[in-house]
Coordinates of C-alpha atoms and ligand atoms in Angstrom, one line a residue:
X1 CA -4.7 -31.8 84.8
X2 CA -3.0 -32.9 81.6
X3 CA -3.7 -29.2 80.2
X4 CA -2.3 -27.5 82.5
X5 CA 1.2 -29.6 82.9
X6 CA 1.4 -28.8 79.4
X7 CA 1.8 -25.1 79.8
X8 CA 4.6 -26.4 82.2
X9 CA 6.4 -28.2 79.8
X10 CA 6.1 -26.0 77.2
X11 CA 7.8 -23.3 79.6
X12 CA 10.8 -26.0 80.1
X13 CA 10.8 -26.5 76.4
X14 CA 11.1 -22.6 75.2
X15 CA 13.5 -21.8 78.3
X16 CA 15.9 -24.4 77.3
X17 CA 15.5 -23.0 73.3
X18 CA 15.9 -19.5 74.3
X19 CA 18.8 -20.4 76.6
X20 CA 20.4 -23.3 73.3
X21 CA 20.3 -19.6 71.5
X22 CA 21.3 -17.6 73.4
X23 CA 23.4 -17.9 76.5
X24 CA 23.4 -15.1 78.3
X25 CA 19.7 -14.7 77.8
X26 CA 18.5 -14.9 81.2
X27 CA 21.2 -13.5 83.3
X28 CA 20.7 -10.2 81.2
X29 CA 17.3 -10.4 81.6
X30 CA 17.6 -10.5 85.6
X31 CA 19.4 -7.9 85.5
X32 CA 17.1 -5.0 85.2
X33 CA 14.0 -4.3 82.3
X34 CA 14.4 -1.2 80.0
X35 CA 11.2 -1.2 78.0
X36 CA 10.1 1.9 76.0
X37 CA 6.7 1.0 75.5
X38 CA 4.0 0.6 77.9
X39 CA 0.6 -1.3 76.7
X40 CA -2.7 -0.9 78.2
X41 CA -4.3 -4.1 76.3
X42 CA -8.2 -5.5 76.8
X43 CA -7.9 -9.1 78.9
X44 CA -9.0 -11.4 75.9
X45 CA -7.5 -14.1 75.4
X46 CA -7.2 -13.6 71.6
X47 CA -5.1 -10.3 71.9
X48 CA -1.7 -11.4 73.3
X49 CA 0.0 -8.3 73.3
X50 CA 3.9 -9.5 72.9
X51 CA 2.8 -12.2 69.8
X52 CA 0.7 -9.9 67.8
X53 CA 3.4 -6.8 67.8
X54 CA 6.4 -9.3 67.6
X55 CA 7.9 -8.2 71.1
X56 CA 10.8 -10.3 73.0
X57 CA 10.9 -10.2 76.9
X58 CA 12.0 -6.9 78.2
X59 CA 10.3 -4.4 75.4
X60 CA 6.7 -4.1 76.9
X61 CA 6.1 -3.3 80.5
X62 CA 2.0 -4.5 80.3
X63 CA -1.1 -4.1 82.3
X64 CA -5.0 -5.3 80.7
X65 CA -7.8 -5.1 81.9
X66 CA -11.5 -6.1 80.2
X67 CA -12.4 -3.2 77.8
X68 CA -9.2 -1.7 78.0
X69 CA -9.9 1.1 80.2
X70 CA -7.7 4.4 82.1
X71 CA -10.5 4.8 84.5
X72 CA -9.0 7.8 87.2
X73 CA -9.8 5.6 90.2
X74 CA -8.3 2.6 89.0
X75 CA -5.2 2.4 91.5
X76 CA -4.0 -1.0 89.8
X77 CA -3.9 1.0 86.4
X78 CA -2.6 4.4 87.4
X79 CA -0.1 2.5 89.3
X80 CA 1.1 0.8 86.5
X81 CA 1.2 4.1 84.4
X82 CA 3.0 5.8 87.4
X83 CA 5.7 2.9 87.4
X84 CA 6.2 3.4 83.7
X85 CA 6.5 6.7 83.2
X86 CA 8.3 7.8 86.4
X87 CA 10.8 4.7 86.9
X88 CA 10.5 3.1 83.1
X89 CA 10.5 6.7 81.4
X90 CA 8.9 4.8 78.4
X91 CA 8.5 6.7 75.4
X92 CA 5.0 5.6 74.2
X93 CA 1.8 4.3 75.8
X94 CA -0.4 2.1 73.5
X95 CA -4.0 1.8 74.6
X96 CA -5.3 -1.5 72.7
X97 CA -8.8 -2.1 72.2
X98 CA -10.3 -5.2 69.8
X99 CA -13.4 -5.4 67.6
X100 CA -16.2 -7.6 69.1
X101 CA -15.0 -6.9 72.4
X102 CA -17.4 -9.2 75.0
X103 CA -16.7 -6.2 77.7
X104 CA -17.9 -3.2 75.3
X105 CA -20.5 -5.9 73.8
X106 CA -22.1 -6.3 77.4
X107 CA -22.1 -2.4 78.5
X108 CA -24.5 -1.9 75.2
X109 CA -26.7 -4.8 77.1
X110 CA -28.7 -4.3 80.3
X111 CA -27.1 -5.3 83.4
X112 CA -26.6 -8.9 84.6
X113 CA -27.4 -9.6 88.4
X114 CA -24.7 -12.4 88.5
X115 CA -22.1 -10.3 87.1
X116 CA -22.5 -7.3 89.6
X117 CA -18.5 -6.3 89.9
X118 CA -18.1 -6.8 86.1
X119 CA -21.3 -4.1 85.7
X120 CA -19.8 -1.9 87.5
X121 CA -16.6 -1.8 85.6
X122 CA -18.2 -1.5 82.4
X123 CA -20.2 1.6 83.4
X124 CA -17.5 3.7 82.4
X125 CA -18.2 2.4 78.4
X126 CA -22.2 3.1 79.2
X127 CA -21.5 6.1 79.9
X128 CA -19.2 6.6 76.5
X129 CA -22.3 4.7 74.4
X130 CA -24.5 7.7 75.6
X131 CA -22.3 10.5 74.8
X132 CA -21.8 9.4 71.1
X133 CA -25.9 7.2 71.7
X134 CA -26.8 8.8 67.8
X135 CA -23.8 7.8 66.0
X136 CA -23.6 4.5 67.6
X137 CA -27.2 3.6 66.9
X138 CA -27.2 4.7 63.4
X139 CA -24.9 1.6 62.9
X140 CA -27.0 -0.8 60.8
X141 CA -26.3 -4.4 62.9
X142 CA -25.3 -5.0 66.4
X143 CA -21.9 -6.0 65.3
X144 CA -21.4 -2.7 64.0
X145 CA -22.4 -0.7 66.9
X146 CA -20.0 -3.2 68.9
X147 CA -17.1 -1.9 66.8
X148 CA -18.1 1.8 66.4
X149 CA -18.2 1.7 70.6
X150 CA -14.9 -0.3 70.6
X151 CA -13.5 2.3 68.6
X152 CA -15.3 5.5 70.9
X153 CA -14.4 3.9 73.8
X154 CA -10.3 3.3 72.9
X155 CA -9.9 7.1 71.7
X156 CA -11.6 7.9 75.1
X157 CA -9.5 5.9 77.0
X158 CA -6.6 7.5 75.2
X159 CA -8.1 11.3 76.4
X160 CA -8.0 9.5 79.5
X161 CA -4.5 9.0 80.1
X162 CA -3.9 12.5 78.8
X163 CA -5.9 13.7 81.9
X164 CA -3.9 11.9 84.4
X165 CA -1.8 14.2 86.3
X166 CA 1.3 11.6 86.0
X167 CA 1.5 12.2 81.8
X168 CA 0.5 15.9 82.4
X169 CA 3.4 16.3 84.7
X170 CA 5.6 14.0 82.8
X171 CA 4.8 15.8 79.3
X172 CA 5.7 19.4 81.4
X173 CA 9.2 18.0 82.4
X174 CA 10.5 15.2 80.2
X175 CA 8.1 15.8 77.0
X176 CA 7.3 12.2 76.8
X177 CA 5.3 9.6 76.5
X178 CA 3.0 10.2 73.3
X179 CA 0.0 8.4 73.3
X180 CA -1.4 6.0 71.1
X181 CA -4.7 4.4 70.0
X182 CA -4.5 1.1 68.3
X183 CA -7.7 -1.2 67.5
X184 CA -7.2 -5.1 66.9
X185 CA -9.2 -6.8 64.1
X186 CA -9.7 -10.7 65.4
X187 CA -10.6 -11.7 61.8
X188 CA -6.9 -10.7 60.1
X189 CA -5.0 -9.8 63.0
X190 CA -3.9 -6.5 61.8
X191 CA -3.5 -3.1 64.1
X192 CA -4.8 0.2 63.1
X193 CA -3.9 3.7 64.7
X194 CA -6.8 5.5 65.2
X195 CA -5.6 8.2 67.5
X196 CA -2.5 9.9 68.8
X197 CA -1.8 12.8 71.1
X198 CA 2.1 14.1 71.7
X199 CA 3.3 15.7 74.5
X200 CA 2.3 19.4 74.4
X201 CA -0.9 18.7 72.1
X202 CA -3.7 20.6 73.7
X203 CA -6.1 18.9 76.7
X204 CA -9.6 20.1 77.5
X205 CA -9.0 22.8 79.9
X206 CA -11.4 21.1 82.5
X207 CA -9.1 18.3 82.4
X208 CA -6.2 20.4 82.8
X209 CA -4.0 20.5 86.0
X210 CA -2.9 23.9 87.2
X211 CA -0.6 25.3 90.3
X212 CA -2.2 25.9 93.4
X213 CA -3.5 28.8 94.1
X214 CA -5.3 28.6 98.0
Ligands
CO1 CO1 -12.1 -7.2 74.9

């Protein structure tokens, strides 16, 4: 228990040295939020989204989930992008995967009978392994393969958003949010963009929402 009354104390401890710095800290924050960035971040523990980008309460409205993934079911997720986009009107949505990702590392493996929920979350990134299968196995090690897939998977997560009707509708009216790709390297802690699509940039036609017409 000694662990976990530390977190406690260390919230005491940064609330009284936020509050030493700055008075008036808290009361604006209770106010309202205005962030301008939403990030859609991978659950590991070693990709705190706030630390790595430098953010202060208030600038990143946040949802993660293992693999990073804009899955068109998802109601948490597209609820989350609704909020943000519609309420928030942020500007930019970052889509964060990592290298050596445990959730993109297991959809390359067969399926584990005690993990069935987890399995059936990752199918979405077995089914991105087969549509790029010759690329991804022409990667010399396992680690590799990992990484190219990590990569695959974040720039079709990114498509993914694009297909949502909420940033389709959003793009038509307010021409925001662009969309961003960004992969985290665990071994220097660096960010790299590897995709980004601005409002108005063209979306596979299958994918694209048009007016009624029954
Ligand atoms: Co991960």
């Amino acid at each position: 228990m000694q662990e976990i009354d530390n977190f406690l104390q260390n919230n005491k401890d940064w609330a009284s040295k936020v509050t030493a710095e700055d008075p008036t800290f808290f009361e604006k924050m209770a106010q309202k939020q205005t962030p301008e960035l939403l990030w859609i971040g991978c659950s590991d523990s070693r990709v705190p989204a706030e630390i790595i980008v430098g953010a202060q309460p208030g600038e990143m409205f946040i949802h993660r989930n293992i693999a990073n993934q804009v899955i068109a079911t998802d109601f948490n997720c597209l609820s989350v992008i609704q909020y943000a986009v519609n309420v928030l009107k942020v500007k930019h949505i970052v889509v964060c995967g990592h290298y050596n990702c445990g959730g993109v590392r297991a959809a390359l493996s067969k399926q584990n009978s005690g993990l069935l929920i987890t399995n059936k979350w990752l199918m979405h990134i077995k089914n991105v392994y087969r549509l790029h299968q010759a690329e991804i196995d022409a990667m010399p090690t396992e680690y590799l393969r990992v990484n190219k897939l990590v990569e695959l998977n974040l720039i079709e997560q990114v498509h993914a958003l694009s297909h949502t009707s909420i940033i389709q509708e959003s793009w038509t009216k307010h021409n925001s949010p662009t969309l961003h790709g960004w992969v985290y390297d665990l071994s220097d802690g660096l960010l790299s963009s590897l995709i980004s699509i601005k409002p108005g940039d063209e979306i596979h036609p299958i994918y694209q929402y048009v007016a009624d017409e029954s």
